């Protein structure tokens, strides 16, 4: 079998050395050519070219978009592994800058088609798109962070700044049952490259629909009327890279000892995974 090393065994090996060197150069060039002509990598799912638009983003992520209903159709799998048709609707599209890089935060709500009952919550999804090389690439793509909401919608969304140049979002839901109303807010932040629920706070409550009655024929509705309200502030102080949160509550509540004030001030610090009091 032919081998370039065969030439060193000949008496005139010095004369043949240039041929050996040429063969090595040819082999090296061939390797370089192969390395520089590897098959192109598959495009990132959800990426698209041109200017940013919600339509392009949802089509790239889910393969379809209905502009008349502002939603995408997907397959939703429940806890029993049964598949159903679901609708993805957009709750939030917020542009922001991280350093010099232009980005968009999208928050979605996904529910099974037709499930719009009081107890029907929805999947929370969140995506961060970054502008790169003339297009947009999802650097975070979390279709199901958790479940939240009612009537098949995951609440109202707003963007929040959880750390210097780091943005998350919150979801607020209002609920009414048996004359009592309450509101709660769920905070979601990027942690270790993915979005996670990090804090849930009750923000408002009252029993105005079932209190203060003086009618002796009414079985319910005689409890004193009470209400409370909480305000939430992100502080400048930082623990584990995220702003501390202050929650100030004021109002009243019914207890076995009667109506008591609920005035309080609580500070929540980020533990590395979530906020703790």
mmCIF file with all atom_site columns, N, CA, C and O in Angstrom, residues 118 173-184 204-212 220-228 252-255:
data_model
loop_
_atom_site.group_PDB
_atom_site.id
_atom_site.type_symbol
_atom_site.label_atom_id
_atom_site.label_alt_id
_atom_site.label_comp_id
_atom_site.label_asym_id
_atom_site.label_entity_id
_atom_site.label_seq_id
_atom_site.pdbx_PDB_ins_code
_atom_site.Cartn_x
_atom_site.Cartn_y
_atom_site.Cartn_z
_atom_site.occupancy
_atom_site.B_iso_or_equiv
_atom_site.pdbx_formal_charge
_atom_site.auth_seq_id
_atom_site.auth_comp_id
_atom_site.auth_asym_id
_atom_site.auth_atom_id
_atom_site.pdbx_PDB_model_num
ATOM 1   N N  . UNK A 1 118 ? -65.063 30.357 35.459 1.00 0.00 ? 118 UNK A N  1
ATOM 2   C CA . UNK A 1 118 ? -64.470 31.151 36.529 1.00 0.00 ? 118 UNK A CA 1
ATOM 3   C C  . UNK A 1 118 ? -63.178 30.520 37.040 1.00 0.00 ? 118 UNK A C  1
ATOM 4   O O  . UNK A 1 118 ? -62.187 31.199 37.291 1.00 0.00 ? 118 UNK A O  1
ATOM 5   N N  . UNK A 1 173 ? -54.720 39.581 38.864 1.00 0.00 ? 173 UNK A N  1
ATOM 6   C CA . UNK A 1 173 ? -56.036 39.000 38.664 1.00 0.00 ? 173 UNK A CA 1
ATOM 7   C C  . UNK A 1 173 ? -56.983 39.532 39.722 1.00 0.00 ? 173 UNK A C  1
ATOM 8   O O  . UNK A 1 173 ? -56.633 39.632 40.903 1.00 0.00 ? 173 UNK A O  1
ATOM 9   N N  . UNK A 1 174 ? -58.201 39.910 39.310 1.00 0.00 ? 174 UNK A N  1
ATOM 10  C CA . UNK A 1 174 ? -59.266 40.349 40.217 1.00 0.00 ? 174 UNK A CA 1
ATOM 11  C C  . UNK A 1 174 ? -60.308 39.248 40.301 1.00 0.00 ? 174 UNK A C  1
ATOM 12  O O  . UNK A 1 174 ? -60.691 38.671 39.280 1.00 0.00 ? 174 UNK A O  1
ATOM 13  N N  . UNK A 1 175 ? -60.768 38.965 41.516 1.00 0.00 ? 175 UNK A N  1
ATOM 14  C CA . UNK A 1 175 ? -61.716 37.864 41.691 1.00 0.00 ? 175 UNK A CA 1
ATOM 15  C C  . UNK A 1 175 ? -62.834 38.289 42.642 1.00 0.00 ? 175 UNK A C  1
ATOM 16  O O  . UNK A 1 175 ? -62.622 39.116 43.537 1.00 0.00 ? 175 UNK A O  1
ATOM 17  N N  . UNK A 1 176 ? -64.005 37.724 42.426 1.00 0.00 ? 176 UNK A N  1
ATOM 18  C CA . UNK A 1 176 ? -65.169 37.993 43.270 1.00 0.00 ? 176 UNK A CA 1
ATOM 19  C C  . UNK A 1 176 ? -65.856 36.676 43.590 1.00 0.00 ? 176 UNK A C  1
ATOM 20  O O  . UNK A 1 176 ? -66.121 35.873 42.682 1.00 0.00 ? 176 UNK A O  1
ATOM 21  N N  . UNK A 1 177 ? -66.109 36.414 44.881 1.00 0.00 ? 177 UNK A N  1
ATOM 22  C CA . UNK A 1 177 ? -66.817 35.201 45.269 1.00 0.00 ? 177 UNK A CA 1
ATOM 23  C C  . UNK A 1 177 ? -67.588 35.466 46.556 1.00 0.00 ? 177 UNK A C  1
ATOM 24  O O  . UNK A 1 177 ? -67.051 35.979 47.529 1.00 0.00 ? 177 UNK A O  1
ATOM 25  N N  . UNK A 1 178 ? -68.891 35.148 46.518 1.00 0.00 ? 178 UNK A N  1
ATOM 26  C CA . UNK A 1 178 ? -69.783 35.296 47.663 1.00 0.00 ? 178 UNK A CA 1
ATOM 27  C C  . UNK A 1 178 ? -69.699 36.687 48.291 1.00 0.00 ? 178 UNK A C  1
ATOM 28  O O  . UNK A 1 178 ? -69.673 36.850 49.506 1.00 0.00 ? 178 UNK A O  1
ATOM 29  N N  . UNK A 1 179 ? -69.670 37.701 47.440 1.00 0.00 ? 179 UNK A N  1
ATOM 30  C CA . UNK A 1 179 ? -69.677 39.073 47.919 1.00 0.00 ? 179 UNK A CA 1
ATOM 31  C C  . UNK A 1 179 ? -68.343 39.609 48.363 1.00 0.00 ? 179 UNK A C  1
ATOM 32  O O  . UNK A 1 179 ? -68.244 40.774 48.782 1.00 0.00 ? 179 UNK A O  1
ATOM 33  N N  . UNK A 1 180 ? -67.306 38.787 48.283 1.00 0.00 ? 180 UNK A N  1
ATOM 34  C CA . UNK A 1 180 ? -65.972 39.239 48.683 1.00 0.00 ? 180 UNK A CA 1
ATOM 35  C C  . UNK A 1 180 ? -65.091 39.371 47.446 1.00 0.00 ? 180 UNK A C  1
ATOM 36  O O  . UNK A 1 180 ? -65.043 38.467 46.608 1.00 0.00 ? 180 UNK A O  1
ATOM 37  N N  . UNK A 1 181 ? -64.399 40.487 47.364 1.00 0.00 ? 181 UNK A N  1
ATOM 38  C CA . UNK A 1 181 ? -63.534 40.755 46.215 1.00 0.00 ? 181 UNK A CA 1
ATOM 39  C C  . UNK A 1 181 ? -62.081 40.786 46.678 1.00 0.00 ? 181 UNK A C  1
ATOM 40  O O  . UNK A 1 181 ? -61.782 41.228 47.789 1.00 0.00 ? 181 UNK A O  1
ATOM 41  N N  . UNK A 1 182 ? -61.215 40.293 45.818 1.00 0.00 ? 182 UNK A N  1
ATOM 42  C CA . UNK A 1 182 ? -59.778 40.381 46.128 1.00 0.00 ? 182 UNK A CA 1
ATOM 43  C C  . UNK A 1 182 ? -58.981 40.443 44.840 1.00 0.00 ? 182 UNK A C  1
ATOM 44  O O  . UNK A 1 182 ? -59.431 40.005 43.783 1.00 0.00 ? 182 UNK A O  1
ATOM 45  N N  . UNK A 1 183 ? -57.796 41.003 44.955 1.00 0.00 ? 183 UNK A N  1
ATOM 46  C CA . UNK A 1 183 ? -56.863 41.095 43.839 1.00 0.00 ? 183 UNK A CA 1
ATOM 47  C C  . UNK A 1 183 ? -55.517 40.560 44.294 1.00 0.00 ? 183 UNK A C  1
ATOM 48  O O  . UNK A 1 183 ? -55.128 40.730 45.452 1.00 0.00 ? 183 UNK A O  1
ATOM 49  N N  . UNK A 1 184 ? -54.811 39.909 43.386 1.00 0.00 ? 184 UNK A N  1
ATOM 50  C CA . UNK A 1 184 ? -53.483 39.402 43.696 1.00 0.00 ? 184 UNK A CA 1
ATOM 51  C C  . UNK A 1 184 ? -52.564 39.662 42.514 1.00 0.00 ? 184 UNK A C  1
ATOM 52  O O  . UNK A 1 184 ? -53.013 39.766 41.369 1.00 0.00 ? 184 UNK A O  1
ATOM 53  N N  . UNK A 1 204 ? -55.387 43.694 47.156 1.00 0.00 ? 204 UNK A N  1
ATOM 54  C CA . UNK A 1 204 ? -56.613 44.350 47.608 1.00 0.00 ? 204 UNK A CA 1
ATOM 55  C C  . UNK A 1 204 ? -57.615 43.290 48.056 1.00 0.00 ? 204 UNK A C  1
ATOM 56  O O  . UNK A 1 204 ? -57.620 42.175 47.533 1.00 0.00 ? 204 UNK A O  1
ATOM 57  N N  . UNK A 1 205 ? -58.477 43.662 49.019 1.00 0.00 ? 205 UNK A N  1
ATOM 58  C CA . UNK A 1 205 ? -59.567 42.772 49.426 1.00 0.00 ? 205 UNK A CA 1
ATOM 59  C C  . UNK A 1 205 ? -60.650 43.586 50.131 1.00 0.00 ? 205 UNK A C  1
ATOM 60  O O  . UNK A 1 205 ? -60.360 44.598 50.774 1.00 0.00 ? 205 UNK A O  1
ATOM 61  N N  . UNK A 1 206 ? -61.889 43.160 49.982 1.00 0.00 ? 206 UNK A N  1
ATOM 62  C CA . UNK A 1 206 ? -63.008 43.767 50.710 1.00 0.00 ? 206 UNK A CA 1
ATOM 63  C C  . UNK A 1 206 ? -64.192 42.811 50.693 1.00 0.00 ? 206 UNK A C  1
ATOM 64  O O  . UNK A 1 206 ? -64.224 41.851 49.912 1.00 0.00 ? 206 UNK A O  1
ATOM 65  N N  . UNK A 1 207 ? -65.148 43.045 51.565 1.00 0.00 ? 207 UNK A N  1
ATOM 66  C CA . UNK A 1 207 ? -66.363 42.229 51.622 1.00 0.00 ? 207 UNK A CA 1
ATOM 67  C C  . UNK A 1 207 ? -67.602 43.081 51.410 1.00 0.00 ? 207 UNK A C  1
ATOM 68  O O  . UNK A 1 207 ? -68.681 42.811 51.960 1.00 0.00 ? 207 UNK A O  1
ATOM 69  N N  . UNK A 1 208 ? -67.475 44.116 50.593 1.00 0.00 ? 208 UNK A N  1
ATOM 70  C CA . UNK A 1 208 ? -68.555 45.076 50.405 1.00 0.00 ? 208 UNK A CA 1
ATOM 71  C C  . UNK A 1 208 ? -69.826 44.452 49.839 1.00 0.00 ? 208 UNK A C  1
ATOM 72  O O  . UNK A 1 208 ? -70.921 44.994 50.014 1.00 0.00 ? 208 UNK A O  1
ATOM 73  N N  . UNK A 1 209 ? -69.675 43.329 49.151 1.00 0.00 ? 209 UNK A N  1
ATOM 74  C CA . UNK A 1 209 ? -70.866 42.677 48.593 1.00 0.00 ? 209 UNK A CA 1
ATOM 75  C C  . UNK A 1 209 ? -71.570 41.764 49.566 1.00 0.00 ? 209 UNK A C  1
ATOM 76  O O  . UNK A 1 209 ? -72.594 41.152 49.225 1.00 0.00 ? 209 UNK A O  1
ATOM 77  N N  . UNK A 1 210 ? -71.070 41.675 50.800 1.00 0.00 ? 210 UNK A N  1
ATOM 78  C CA . UNK A 1 210 ? -71.677 40.751 51.767 1.00 0.00 ? 210 UNK A CA 1
ATOM 79  C C  . UNK A 1 210 ? -71.368 41.226 53.196 1.00 0.00 ? 210 UNK A C  1
ATOM 80  O O  . UNK A 1 210 ? -70.816 40.486 54.005 1.00 0.00 ? 210 UNK A O  1
ATOM 81  N N  . UNK A 1 211 ? -71.746 42.469 53.499 1.00 0.00 ? 211 UNK A N  1
ATOM 82  C CA . UNK A 1 211 ? -71.457 42.989 54.837 1.00 0.00 ? 211 UNK A CA 1
ATOM 83  C C  . UNK A 1 211 ? -72.437 44.091 55.211 1.00 0.00 ? 211 UNK A C  1
ATOM 84  O O  . UNK A 1 211 ? -73.160 44.629 54.367 1.00 0.00 ? 211 UNK A O  1
ATOM 85  N N  . UNK A 1 212 ? -72.472 44.404 56.509 1.00 0.00 ? 212 UNK A N  1
ATOM 86  C CA . UNK A 1 212 ? -73.191 45.574 57.001 1.00 0.00 ? 212 UNK A CA 1
ATOM 87  C C  . UNK A 1 212 ? -74.709 45.497 56.964 1.00 0.00 ? 212 UNK A C  1
ATOM 88  O O  . UNK A 1 212 ? -75.382 46.514 57.165 1.00 0.00 ? 212 UNK A O  1
ATOM 89  N N  . UNK A 1 220 ? -76.957 35.779 55.891 1.00 0.00 ? 220 UNK A N  1
ATOM 90  C CA . UNK A 1 220 ? -75.604 36.277 55.722 1.00 0.00 ? 220 UNK A CA 1
ATOM 91  C C  . UNK A 1 220 ? -75.615 37.789 55.541 1.00 0.00 ? 220 UNK A C  1
ATOM 92  O O  . UNK A 1 220 ? -76.674 38.407 55.416 1.00 0.00 ? 220 UNK A O  1
ATOM 93  N N  . UNK A 1 221 ? -74.438 38.354 55.496 1.00 0.00 ? 221 UNK A N  1
ATOM 94  C CA . UNK A 1 221 ? -74.320 39.776 55.202 1.00 0.00 ? 221 UNK A CA 1
ATOM 95  C C  . UNK A 1 221 ? -74.291 40.669 56.421 1.00 0.00 ? 221 UNK A C  1
ATOM 96  O O  . UNK A 1 221 ? -74.330 41.894 56.281 1.00 0.00 ? 221 UNK A O  1
ATOM 97  N N  . UNK A 1 222 ? -74.214 40.091 57.642 1.00 0.00 ? 222 UNK A N  1
ATOM 98  C CA . UNK A 1 222 ? -74.228 40.907 58.861 1.00 0.00 ? 222 UNK A CA 1
ATOM 99  C C  . UNK A 1 222 ? -72.824 41.260 59.358 1.00 0.00 ? 222 UNK A C  1
ATOM 100 O O  . UNK A 1 222 ? -72.695 42.049 60.291 1.00 0.00 ? 222 UNK A O  1
ATOM 101 N N  . UNK A 1 223 ? -71.783 40.685 58.752 1.00 0.00 ? 223 UNK A N  1
ATOM 102 C CA . UNK A 1 223 ? -70.417 40.956 59.201 1.00 0.00 ? 223 UNK A CA 1
ATOM 103 C C  . UNK A 1 223 ? -70.062 42.420 58.948 1.00 0.00 ? 223 UNK A C  1
ATOM 104 O O  . UNK A 1 223 ? -70.572 43.043 58.006 1.00 0.00 ? 223 UNK A O  1
ATOM 105 N N  . UNK A 1 224 ? -69.227 42.990 59.798 1.00 0.00 ? 224 UNK A N  1
ATOM 106 C CA . UNK A 1 224 ? -68.789 44.369 59.558 1.00 0.00 ? 224 UNK A CA 1
ATOM 107 C C  . UNK A 1 224 ? -68.058 44.482 58.215 1.00 0.00 ? 224 UNK A C  1
ATOM 108 O O  . UNK A 1 224 ? -67.401 43.542 57.775 1.00 0.00 ? 224 UNK A O  1
ATOM 109 N N  . UNK A 1 225 ? -68.181 45.625 57.591 1.00 0.00 ? 225 UNK A N  1
ATOM 110 C CA . UNK A 1 225 ? -67.503 45.836 56.312 1.00 0.00 ? 225 UNK A CA 1
ATOM 111 C C  . UNK A 1 225 ? -66.026 46.159 56.563 1.00 0.00 ? 225 UNK A C  1
ATOM 112 O O  . UNK A 1 225 ? -65.699 47.009 57.408 1.00 0.00 ? 225 UNK A O  1
ATOM 113 N N  . UNK A 1 226 ? -65.169 45.472 55.859 1.00 0.00 ? 226 UNK A N  1
ATOM 114 C CA . UNK A 1 226 ? -63.726 45.690 55.993 1.00 0.00 ? 226 UNK A CA 1
ATOM 115 C C  . UNK A 1 226 ? -63.098 45.735 54.596 1.00 0.00 ? 226 UNK A C  1
ATOM 116 O O  . UNK A 1 226 ? -63.657 45.205 53.629 1.00 0.00 ? 226 UNK A O  1
ATOM 117 N N  . UNK A 1 227 ? -61.949 46.346 54.518 1.00 0.00 ? 227 UNK A N  1
ATOM 118 C CA . UNK A 1 227 ? -61.191 46.359 53.268 1.00 0.00 ? 227 UNK A CA 1
ATOM 119 C C  . UNK A 1 227 ? -59.728 46.645 53.563 1.00 0.00 ? 227 UNK A C  1
ATOM 120 O O  . UNK A 1 227 ? -59.396 47.252 54.593 1.00 0.00 ? 227 UNK A O  1
ATOM 121 N N  . UNK A 1 228 ? -58.862 46.180 52.671 1.00 0.00 ? 228 UNK A N  1
ATOM 122 C CA . UNK A 1 228 ? -57.428 46.429 52.827 1.00 0.00 ? 228 UNK A CA 1
ATOM 123 C C  . UNK A 1 228 ? -56.809 46.642 51.459 1.00 0.00 ? 228 UNK A C  1
ATOM 124 O O  . UNK A 1 228 ? -57.345 46.210 50.433 1.00 0.00 ? 228 UNK A O  1
ATOM 125 N N  . UNK A 1 252 ? -58.400 47.103 57.176 1.00 0.00 ? 252 UNK A N  1
ATOM 126 C CA . UNK A 1 252 ? -59.002 46.378 58.296 1.00 0.00 ? 252 UNK A CA 1
ATOM 127 C C  . UNK A 1 252 ? -59.350 44.961 57.873 1.00 0.00 ? 252 UNK A C  1
ATOM 128 O O  . UNK A 1 252 ? -59.468 44.660 56.675 1.00 0.00 ? 252 UNK A O  1
ATOM 129 N N  . UNK A 1 253 ? -59.524 44.093 58.892 1.00 0.00 ? 253 UNK A N  1
ATOM 130 C CA . UNK A 1 253 ? -59.878 42.697 58.629 1.00 0.00 ? 253 UNK A CA 1
ATOM 131 C C  . UNK A 1 253 ? -60.767 42.189 59.760 1.00 0.00 ? 253 UNK A C  1
ATOM 132 O O  . UNK A 1 253 ? -60.665 42.652 60.910 1.00 0.00 ? 253 UNK A O  1
ATOM 133 N N  . UNK A 1 254 ? -61.639 41.243 59.444 1.00 0.00 ? 254 UNK A N  1
ATOM 134 C CA . UNK A 1 254 ? -62.496 40.607 60.439 1.00 0.00 ? 254 UNK A CA 1
ATOM 135 C C  . UNK A 1 254 ? -61.771 39.435 61.080 1.00 0.00 ? 254 UNK A C  1
ATOM 136 O O  . UNK A 1 254 ? -61.195 38.597 60.386 1.00 0.00 ? 254 UNK A O  1
ATOM 137 N N  . UNK A 1 255 ? -61.791 39.353 62.393 1.00 0.00 ? 255 UNK A N  1
ATOM 138 C CA . UNK A 1 255 ? -61.222 38.225 63.120 1.00 0.00 ? 255 UNK A CA 1
ATOM 139 C C  . UNK A 1 255 ? -62.200 37.799 64.220 1.00 0.00 ? 255 UNK A C  1
ATOM 140 O O  . UNK A 1 255 ? -63.241 38.437 64.419 1.00 0.00 ? 255 UNK A O  1
#
